[in-house]
PDB file of C-alpha atoms in Angstrom:
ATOM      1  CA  UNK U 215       6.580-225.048 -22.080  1.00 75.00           C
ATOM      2  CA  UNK U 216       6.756-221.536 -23.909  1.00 86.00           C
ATOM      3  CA  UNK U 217       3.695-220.013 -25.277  1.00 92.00           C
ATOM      4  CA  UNK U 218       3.191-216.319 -26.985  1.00 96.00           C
ATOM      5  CA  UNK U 219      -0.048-215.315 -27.673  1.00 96.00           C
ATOM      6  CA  UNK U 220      -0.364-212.302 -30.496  1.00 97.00           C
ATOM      7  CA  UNK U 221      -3.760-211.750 -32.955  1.00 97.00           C
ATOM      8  CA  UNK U 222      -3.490-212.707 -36.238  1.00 95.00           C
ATOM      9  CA  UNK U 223      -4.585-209.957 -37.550  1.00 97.00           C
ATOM     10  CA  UNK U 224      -5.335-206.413 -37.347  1.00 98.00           C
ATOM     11  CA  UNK U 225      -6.803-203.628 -39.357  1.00 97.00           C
ATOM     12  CA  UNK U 226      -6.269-199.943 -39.268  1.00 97.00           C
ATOM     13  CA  UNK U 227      -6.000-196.950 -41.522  1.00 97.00           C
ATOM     14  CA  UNK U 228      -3.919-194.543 -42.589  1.00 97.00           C
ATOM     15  CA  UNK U 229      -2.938-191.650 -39.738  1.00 97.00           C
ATOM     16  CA  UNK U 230      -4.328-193.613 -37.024  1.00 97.00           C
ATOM     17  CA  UNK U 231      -3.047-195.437 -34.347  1.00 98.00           C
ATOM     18  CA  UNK U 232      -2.724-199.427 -33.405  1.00 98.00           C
ATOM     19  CA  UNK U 233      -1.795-201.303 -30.399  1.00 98.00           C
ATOM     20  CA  UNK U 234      -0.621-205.088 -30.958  1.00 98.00           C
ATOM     21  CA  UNK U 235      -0.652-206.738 -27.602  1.00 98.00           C
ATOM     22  CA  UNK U 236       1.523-209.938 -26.650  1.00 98.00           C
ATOM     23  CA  UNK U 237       1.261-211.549 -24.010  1.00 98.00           C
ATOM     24  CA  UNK U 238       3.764-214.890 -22.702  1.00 97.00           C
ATOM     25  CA  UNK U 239       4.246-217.441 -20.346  1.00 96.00           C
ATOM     26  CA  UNK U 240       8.065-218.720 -20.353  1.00 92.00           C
ATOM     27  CA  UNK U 241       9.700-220.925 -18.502  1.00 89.00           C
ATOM     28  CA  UNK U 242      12.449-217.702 -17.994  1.00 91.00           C
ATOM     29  CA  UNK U 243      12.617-214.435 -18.979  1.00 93.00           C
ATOM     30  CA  UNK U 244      15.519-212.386 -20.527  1.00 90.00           C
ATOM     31  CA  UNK U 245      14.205-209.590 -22.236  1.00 92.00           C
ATOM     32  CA  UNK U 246      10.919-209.395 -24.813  1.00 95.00           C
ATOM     33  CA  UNK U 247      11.700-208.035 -28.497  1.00 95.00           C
ATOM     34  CA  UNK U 248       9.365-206.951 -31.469  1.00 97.00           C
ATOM     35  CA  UNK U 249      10.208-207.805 -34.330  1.00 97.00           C
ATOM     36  CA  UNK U 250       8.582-205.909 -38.298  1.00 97.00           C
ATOM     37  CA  UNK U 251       8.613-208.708 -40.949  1.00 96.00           C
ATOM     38  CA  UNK U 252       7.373-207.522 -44.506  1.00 95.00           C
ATOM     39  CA  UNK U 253       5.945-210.499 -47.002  1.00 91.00           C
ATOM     40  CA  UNK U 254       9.140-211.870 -47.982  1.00 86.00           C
ATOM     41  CA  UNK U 255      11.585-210.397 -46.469  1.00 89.00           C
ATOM     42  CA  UNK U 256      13.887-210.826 -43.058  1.00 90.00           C
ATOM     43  CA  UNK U 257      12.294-209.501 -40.101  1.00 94.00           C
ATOM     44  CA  UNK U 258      13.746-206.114 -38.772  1.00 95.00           C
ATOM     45  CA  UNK U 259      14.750-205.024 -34.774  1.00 94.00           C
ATOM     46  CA  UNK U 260      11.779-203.162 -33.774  1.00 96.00           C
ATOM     47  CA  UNK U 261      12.650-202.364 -29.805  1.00 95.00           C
ATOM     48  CA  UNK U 262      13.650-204.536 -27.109  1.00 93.00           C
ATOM     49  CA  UNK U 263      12.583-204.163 -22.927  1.00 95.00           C
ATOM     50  CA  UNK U 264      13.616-206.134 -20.542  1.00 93.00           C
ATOM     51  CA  UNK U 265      12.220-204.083 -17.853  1.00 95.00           C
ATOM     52  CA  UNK U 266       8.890-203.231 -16.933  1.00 97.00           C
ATOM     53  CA  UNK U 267       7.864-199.491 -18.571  1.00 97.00           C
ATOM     54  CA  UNK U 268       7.571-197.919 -21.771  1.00 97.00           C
ATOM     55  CA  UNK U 269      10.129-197.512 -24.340  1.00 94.00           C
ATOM     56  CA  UNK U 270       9.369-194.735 -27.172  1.00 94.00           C
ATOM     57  CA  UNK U 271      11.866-194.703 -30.543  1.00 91.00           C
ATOM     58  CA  UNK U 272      10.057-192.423 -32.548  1.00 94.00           C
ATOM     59  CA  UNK U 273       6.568-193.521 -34.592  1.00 96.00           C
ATOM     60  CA  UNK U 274       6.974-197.042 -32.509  1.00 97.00           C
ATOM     61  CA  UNK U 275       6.559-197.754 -28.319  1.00 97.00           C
ATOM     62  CA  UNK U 276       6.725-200.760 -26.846  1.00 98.00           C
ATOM     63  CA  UNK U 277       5.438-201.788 -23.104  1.00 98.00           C
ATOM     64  CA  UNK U 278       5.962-204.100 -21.078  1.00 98.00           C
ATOM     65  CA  UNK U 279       4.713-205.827 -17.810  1.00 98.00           C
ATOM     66  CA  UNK U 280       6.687-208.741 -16.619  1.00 97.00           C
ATOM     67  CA  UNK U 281       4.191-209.272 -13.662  1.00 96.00           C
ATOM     68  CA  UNK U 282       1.574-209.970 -16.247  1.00 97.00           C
ATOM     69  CA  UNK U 283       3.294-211.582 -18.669  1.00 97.00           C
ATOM     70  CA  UNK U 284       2.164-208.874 -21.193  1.00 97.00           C
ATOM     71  CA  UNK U 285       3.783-206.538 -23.779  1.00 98.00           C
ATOM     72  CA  UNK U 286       2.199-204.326 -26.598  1.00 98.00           C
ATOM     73  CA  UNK U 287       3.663-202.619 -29.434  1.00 98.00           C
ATOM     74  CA  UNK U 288       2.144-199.095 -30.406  1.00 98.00           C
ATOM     75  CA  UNK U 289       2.340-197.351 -33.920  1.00 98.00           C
ATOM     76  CA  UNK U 290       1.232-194.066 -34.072  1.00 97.00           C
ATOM     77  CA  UNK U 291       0.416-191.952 -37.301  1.00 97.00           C
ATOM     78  CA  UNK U 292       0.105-195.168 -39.602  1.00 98.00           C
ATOM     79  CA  UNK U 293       1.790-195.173 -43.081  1.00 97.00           C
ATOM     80  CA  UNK U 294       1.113-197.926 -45.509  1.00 97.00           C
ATOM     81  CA  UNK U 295       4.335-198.862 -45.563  1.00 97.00           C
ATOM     82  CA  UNK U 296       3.772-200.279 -42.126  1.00 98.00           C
ATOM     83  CA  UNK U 297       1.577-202.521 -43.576  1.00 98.00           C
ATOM     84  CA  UNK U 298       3.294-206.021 -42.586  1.00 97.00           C
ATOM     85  CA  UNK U 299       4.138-208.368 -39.632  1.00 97.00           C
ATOM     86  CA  UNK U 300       5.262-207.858 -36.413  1.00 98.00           C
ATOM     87  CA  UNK U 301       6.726-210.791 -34.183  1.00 97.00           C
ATOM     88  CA  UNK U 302       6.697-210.924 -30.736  1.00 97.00           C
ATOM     89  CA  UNK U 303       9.237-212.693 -29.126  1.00 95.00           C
ATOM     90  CA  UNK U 304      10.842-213.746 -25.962  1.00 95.00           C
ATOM     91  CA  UNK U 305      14.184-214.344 -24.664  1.00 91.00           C
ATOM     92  CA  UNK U 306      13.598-217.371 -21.982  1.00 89.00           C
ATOM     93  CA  UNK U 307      17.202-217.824 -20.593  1.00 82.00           C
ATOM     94  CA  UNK U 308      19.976-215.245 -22.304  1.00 72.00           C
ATOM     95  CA  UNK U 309      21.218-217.939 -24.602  1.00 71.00           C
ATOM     96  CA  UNK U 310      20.399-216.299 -27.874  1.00 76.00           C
ATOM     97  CA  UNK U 311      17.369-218.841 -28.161  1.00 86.00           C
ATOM     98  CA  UNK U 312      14.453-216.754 -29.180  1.00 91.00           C
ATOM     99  CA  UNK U 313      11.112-217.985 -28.558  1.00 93.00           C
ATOM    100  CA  UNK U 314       8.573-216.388 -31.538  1.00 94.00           C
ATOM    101  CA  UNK U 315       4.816-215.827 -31.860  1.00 93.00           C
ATOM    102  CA  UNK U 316       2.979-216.681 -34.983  1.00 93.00           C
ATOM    103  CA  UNK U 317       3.205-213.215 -35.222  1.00 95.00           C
ATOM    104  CA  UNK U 318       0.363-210.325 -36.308  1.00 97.00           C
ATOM    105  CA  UNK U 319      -0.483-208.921 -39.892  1.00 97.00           C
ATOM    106  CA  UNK U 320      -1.350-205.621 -39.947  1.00 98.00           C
ATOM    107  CA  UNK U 321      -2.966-204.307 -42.720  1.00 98.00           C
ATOM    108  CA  UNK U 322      -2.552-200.638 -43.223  1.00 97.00           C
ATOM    109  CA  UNK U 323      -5.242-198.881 -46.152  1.00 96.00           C
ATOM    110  CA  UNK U 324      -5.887-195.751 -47.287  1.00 94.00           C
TER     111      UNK U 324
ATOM    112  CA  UNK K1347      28.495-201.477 -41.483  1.00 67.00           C
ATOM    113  CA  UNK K1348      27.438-204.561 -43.833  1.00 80.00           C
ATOM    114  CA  UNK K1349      24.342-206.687 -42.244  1.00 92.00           C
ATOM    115  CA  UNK K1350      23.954-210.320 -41.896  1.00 96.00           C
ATOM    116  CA  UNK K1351      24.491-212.075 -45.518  1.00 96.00           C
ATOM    117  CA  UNK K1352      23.383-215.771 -46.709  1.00 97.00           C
ATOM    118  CA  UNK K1353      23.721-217.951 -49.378  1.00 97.00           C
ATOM    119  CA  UNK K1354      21.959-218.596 -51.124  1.00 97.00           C
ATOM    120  CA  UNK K1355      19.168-216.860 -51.641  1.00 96.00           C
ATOM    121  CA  UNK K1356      16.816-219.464 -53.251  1.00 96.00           C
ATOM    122  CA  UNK K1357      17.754-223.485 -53.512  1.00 96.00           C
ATOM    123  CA  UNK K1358      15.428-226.052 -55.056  1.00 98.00           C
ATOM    124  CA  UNK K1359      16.212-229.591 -53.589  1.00 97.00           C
ATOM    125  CA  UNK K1360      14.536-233.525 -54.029  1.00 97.00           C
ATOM    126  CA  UNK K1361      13.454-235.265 -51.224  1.00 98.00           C
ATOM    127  CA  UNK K1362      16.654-237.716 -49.946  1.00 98.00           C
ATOM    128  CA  UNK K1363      19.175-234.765 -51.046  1.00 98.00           C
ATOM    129  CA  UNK K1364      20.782-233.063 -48.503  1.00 98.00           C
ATOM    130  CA  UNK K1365      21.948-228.639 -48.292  1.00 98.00           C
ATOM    131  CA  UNK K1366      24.483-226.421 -46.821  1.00 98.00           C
ATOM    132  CA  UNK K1367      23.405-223.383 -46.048  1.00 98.00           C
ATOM    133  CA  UNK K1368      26.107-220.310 -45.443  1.00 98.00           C
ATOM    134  CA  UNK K1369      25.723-217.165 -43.131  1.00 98.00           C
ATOM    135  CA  UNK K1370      27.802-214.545 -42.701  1.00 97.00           C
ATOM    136  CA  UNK K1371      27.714-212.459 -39.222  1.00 96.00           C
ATOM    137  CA  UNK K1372      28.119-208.723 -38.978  1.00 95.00           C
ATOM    138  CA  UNK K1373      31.130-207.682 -38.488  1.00 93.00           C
ATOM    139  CA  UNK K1374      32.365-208.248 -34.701  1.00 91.00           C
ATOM    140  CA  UNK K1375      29.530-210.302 -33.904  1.00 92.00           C
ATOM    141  CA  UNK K1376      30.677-213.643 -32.809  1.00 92.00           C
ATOM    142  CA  UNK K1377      26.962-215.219 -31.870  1.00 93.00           C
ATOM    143  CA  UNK K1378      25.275-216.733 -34.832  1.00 95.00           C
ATOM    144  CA  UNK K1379      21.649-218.258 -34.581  1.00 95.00           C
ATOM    145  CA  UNK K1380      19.628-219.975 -37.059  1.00 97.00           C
ATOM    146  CA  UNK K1381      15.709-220.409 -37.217  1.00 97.00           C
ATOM    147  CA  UNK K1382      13.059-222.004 -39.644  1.00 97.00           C
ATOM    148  CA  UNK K1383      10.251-219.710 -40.574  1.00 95.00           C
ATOM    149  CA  UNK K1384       7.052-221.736 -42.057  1.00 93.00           C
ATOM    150  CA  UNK K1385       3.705-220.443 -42.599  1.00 87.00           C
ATOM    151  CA  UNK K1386       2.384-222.881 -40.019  1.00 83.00           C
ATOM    152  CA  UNK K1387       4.471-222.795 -37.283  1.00 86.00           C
ATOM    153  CA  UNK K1388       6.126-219.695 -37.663  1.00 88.00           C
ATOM    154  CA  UNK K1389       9.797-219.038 -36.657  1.00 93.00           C
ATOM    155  CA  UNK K1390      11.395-221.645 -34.462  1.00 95.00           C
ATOM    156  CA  UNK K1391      14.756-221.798 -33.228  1.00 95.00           C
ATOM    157  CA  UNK K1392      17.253-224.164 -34.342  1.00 96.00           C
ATOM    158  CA  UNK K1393      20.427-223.854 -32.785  1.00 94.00           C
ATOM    159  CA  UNK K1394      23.147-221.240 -31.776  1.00 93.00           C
ATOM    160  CA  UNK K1395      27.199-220.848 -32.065  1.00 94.00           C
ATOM    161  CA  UNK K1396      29.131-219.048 -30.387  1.00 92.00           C
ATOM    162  CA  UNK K1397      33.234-219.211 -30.665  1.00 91.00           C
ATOM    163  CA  UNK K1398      32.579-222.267 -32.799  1.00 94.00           C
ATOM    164  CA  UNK K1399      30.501-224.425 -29.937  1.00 94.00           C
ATOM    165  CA  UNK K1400      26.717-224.816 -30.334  1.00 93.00           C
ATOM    166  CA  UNK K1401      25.213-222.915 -26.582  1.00 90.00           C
ATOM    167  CA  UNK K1402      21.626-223.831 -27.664  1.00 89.00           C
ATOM    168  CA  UNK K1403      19.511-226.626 -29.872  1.00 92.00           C
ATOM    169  CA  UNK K1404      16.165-226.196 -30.428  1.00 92.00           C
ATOM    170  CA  UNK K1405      13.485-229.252 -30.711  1.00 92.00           C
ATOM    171  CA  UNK K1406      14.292-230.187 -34.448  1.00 96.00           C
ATOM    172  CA  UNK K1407      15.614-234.096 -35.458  1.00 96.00           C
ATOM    173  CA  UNK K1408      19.425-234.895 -35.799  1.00 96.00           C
ATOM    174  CA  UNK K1409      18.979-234.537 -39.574  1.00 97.00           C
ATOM    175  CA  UNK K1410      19.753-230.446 -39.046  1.00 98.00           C
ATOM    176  CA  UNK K1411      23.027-229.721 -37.938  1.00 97.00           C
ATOM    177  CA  UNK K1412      25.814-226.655 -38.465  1.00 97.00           C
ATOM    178  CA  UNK K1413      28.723-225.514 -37.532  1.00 97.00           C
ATOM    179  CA  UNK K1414      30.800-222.207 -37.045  1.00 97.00           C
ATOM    180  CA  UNK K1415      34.557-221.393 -37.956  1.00 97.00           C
ATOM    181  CA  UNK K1416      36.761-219.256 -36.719  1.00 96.00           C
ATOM    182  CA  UNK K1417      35.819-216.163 -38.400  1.00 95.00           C
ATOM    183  CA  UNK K1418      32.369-216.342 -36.840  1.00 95.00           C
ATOM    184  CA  UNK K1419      30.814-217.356 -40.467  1.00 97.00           C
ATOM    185  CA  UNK K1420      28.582-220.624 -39.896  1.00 98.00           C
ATOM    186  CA  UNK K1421      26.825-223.306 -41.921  1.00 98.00           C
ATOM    187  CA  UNK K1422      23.719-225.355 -41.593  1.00 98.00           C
ATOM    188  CA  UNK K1423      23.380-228.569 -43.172  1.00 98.00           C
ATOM    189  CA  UNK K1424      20.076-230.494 -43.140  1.00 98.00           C
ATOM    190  CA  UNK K1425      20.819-234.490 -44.720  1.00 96.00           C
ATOM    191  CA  UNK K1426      17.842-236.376 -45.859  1.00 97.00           C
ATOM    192  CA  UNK K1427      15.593-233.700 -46.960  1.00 98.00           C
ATOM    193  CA  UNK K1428      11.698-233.983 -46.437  1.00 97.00           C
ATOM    194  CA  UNK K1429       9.047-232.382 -47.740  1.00 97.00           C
ATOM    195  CA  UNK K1430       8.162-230.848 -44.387  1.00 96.00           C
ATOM    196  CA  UNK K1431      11.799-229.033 -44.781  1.00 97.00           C
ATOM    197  CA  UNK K1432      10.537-226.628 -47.228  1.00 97.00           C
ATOM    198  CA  UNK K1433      10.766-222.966 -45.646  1.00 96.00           C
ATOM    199  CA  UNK K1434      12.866-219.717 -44.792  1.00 96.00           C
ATOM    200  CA  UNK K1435      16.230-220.433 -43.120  1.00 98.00           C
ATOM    201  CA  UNK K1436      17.189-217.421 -41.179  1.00 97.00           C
ATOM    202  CA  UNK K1437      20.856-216.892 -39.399  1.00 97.00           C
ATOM    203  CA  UNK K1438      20.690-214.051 -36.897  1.00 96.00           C
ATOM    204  CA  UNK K1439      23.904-212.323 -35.659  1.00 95.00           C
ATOM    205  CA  UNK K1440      24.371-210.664 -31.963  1.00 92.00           C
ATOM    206  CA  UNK K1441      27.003-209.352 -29.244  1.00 85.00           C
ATOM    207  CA  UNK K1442      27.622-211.968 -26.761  1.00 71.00           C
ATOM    208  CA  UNK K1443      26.657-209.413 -24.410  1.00 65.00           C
ATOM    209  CA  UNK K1444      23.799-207.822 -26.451  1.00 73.00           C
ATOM    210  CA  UNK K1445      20.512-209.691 -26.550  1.00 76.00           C
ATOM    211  CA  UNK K1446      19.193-207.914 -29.552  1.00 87.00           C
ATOM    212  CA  UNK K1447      19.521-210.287 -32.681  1.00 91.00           C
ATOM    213  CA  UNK K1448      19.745-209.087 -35.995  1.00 93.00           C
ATOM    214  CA  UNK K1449      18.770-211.074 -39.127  1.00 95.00           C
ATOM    215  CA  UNK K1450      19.687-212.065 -42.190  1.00 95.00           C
ATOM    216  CA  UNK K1451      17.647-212.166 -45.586  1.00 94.00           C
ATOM    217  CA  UNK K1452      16.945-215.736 -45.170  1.00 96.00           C
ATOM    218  CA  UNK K1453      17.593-218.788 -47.752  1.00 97.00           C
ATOM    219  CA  UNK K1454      14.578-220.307 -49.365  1.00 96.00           C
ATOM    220  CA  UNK K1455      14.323-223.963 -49.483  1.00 97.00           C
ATOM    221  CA  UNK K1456      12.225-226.089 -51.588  1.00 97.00           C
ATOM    222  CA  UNK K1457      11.943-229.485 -51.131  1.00 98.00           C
ATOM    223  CA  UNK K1458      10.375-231.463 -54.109  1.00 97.00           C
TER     224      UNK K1458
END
C-alpha cells in the first residue's frame, strides 16, 4: 500500500521559521513533490527532489532522505500570505500517478 | 504561457445525473491527470492520458471515466452521480519526461 504521513496542523508567526515534515512508505519511488494549496484554490508546484539533499528556491527548502522515507519542507521569514496548505506527495512509479497526503494547514498570524 | 484551464468552474448536479468535465493542458504538454480532492480523503488520483491512452487508473468505480483527443485537451465523465461524488475535480498537465505536474483551478461538483 502507499501511506504519507504529514501533521494536520501547524502554527507559527510572522518572521519566523517552520519545518513541515513528511514522511512515506511507497511501494516505488520516483521523485517526492510539495505542493502550497490556499482555501479554495488549485494547489501550486512548490519544489520537487528526487534525490537525497537539500534543495533551496528562495524563502522555501525542501529535504529529502530516501533511506528514511522522510522529506520536510522549510519556510523561512513567514508572511501571512503563506498562511495555507501544503501537500506532500509522492511519485511511486513515473506514471504521472501522484500519491497525496491529507496535507498540513499552516496558520501564519501576526 | 497560459496554465491549465477547466470547465466549468462550479456545476450543481442530482443524484442519478451524470457530468462532463473539460480540461485544457498547457501548451505542449501532452500528459493530462485528473484527481478528486475531498475534505476527508484528500486528493486521490483518478486516472492519466497520455497521446489519447489512459497509462494509469486509480482505485475509483467504473462510473468515472475520460478521455483525451488529439490536441491533448481531455474530459472526465462520471454517470450515475452519488452523493459521495461531491468535491474538487482537478486535471494536472506535465512533460512526458518531466515529473513535475501542474494544476488546474479545479471544477466544483455538487451532488444533490
Amino acid at each position: 500500500g502507499q501511506n504519507i504521513d504529514q501533521p494536520t496542523e501547524m502554527t507559527a508567526t510572522e518572521g519566523a521559521i517552520v519545518q513541515i515534515n513528511c514522511t512515506y512508505q511507497t511501494s516505488g519511488f520516483n521523485g517526492l513533490f510539495w505542493y502550497q494549496q490556499h482555501a479554495g484554490e488549485a494547489p501550486t508546484f512548490l519544489s520537487y527532489n528526487v534525490l537525497d539533499g537539500l534543495e533551496e528556491k528562495g524563502r522555501f527548502s525542501s529535504f529529502l532522505s530516501r533511506s528514511k522515507g522522510y522529506s520536510y519542507l522549510l519556510l523561512k521569514e513567514l508572511q501571512m500570505k503563506d498562511s495555507a496548505s501544503y501537500l506532500c506527495a509522492v511519485s511511486p512509479d513515473g506514471y504521472k500517478k501522484l500519491v497525496f497526503g491529507t496535507g498540513t494547514r499552516l496558520l501564519v498570524s501576526p | 504561457k497560459a496554465g491549465v484551464t477547466q470547465t466549468p468552474r462550479y456545476l450543481i448536479k442530482t443524484r442519478g445525473q451524470q457530468v462532463t468535465l473539460s480540461c485544457s493542458p498547457i501548451s505542449g504538454h501532452r500528459s493530462v491527470s485528473w484527481y478528486q480532492q475531498t475534505p476527508g480523503q484528500g486528493l486521490q488520483f483518478l486516472f492519466e492520458y497520455f497521446s489519447e491512452t489512459q497509462r494509469n487508473k486509480g482505485n475509483f468505480p467504473g462510473r468515472f471515466s475520460g478521455r483525451q483527443f488529439s490536441n491533448s485537451r481531455s474530459e472526465m465523465n462520471v454517470s450515475t452521480l452519488e452523493l459521495g461524488d461531491s468535491a474538487l475535480y482537478l486535471c494536472a498537465s506535465s512533460f512526458r519526461a518531466e515529473e513535475t505536474q501542474y494544476f488546474g483551478p479545479g471544477t466544483r461538483l455538487l451532488v444533490l
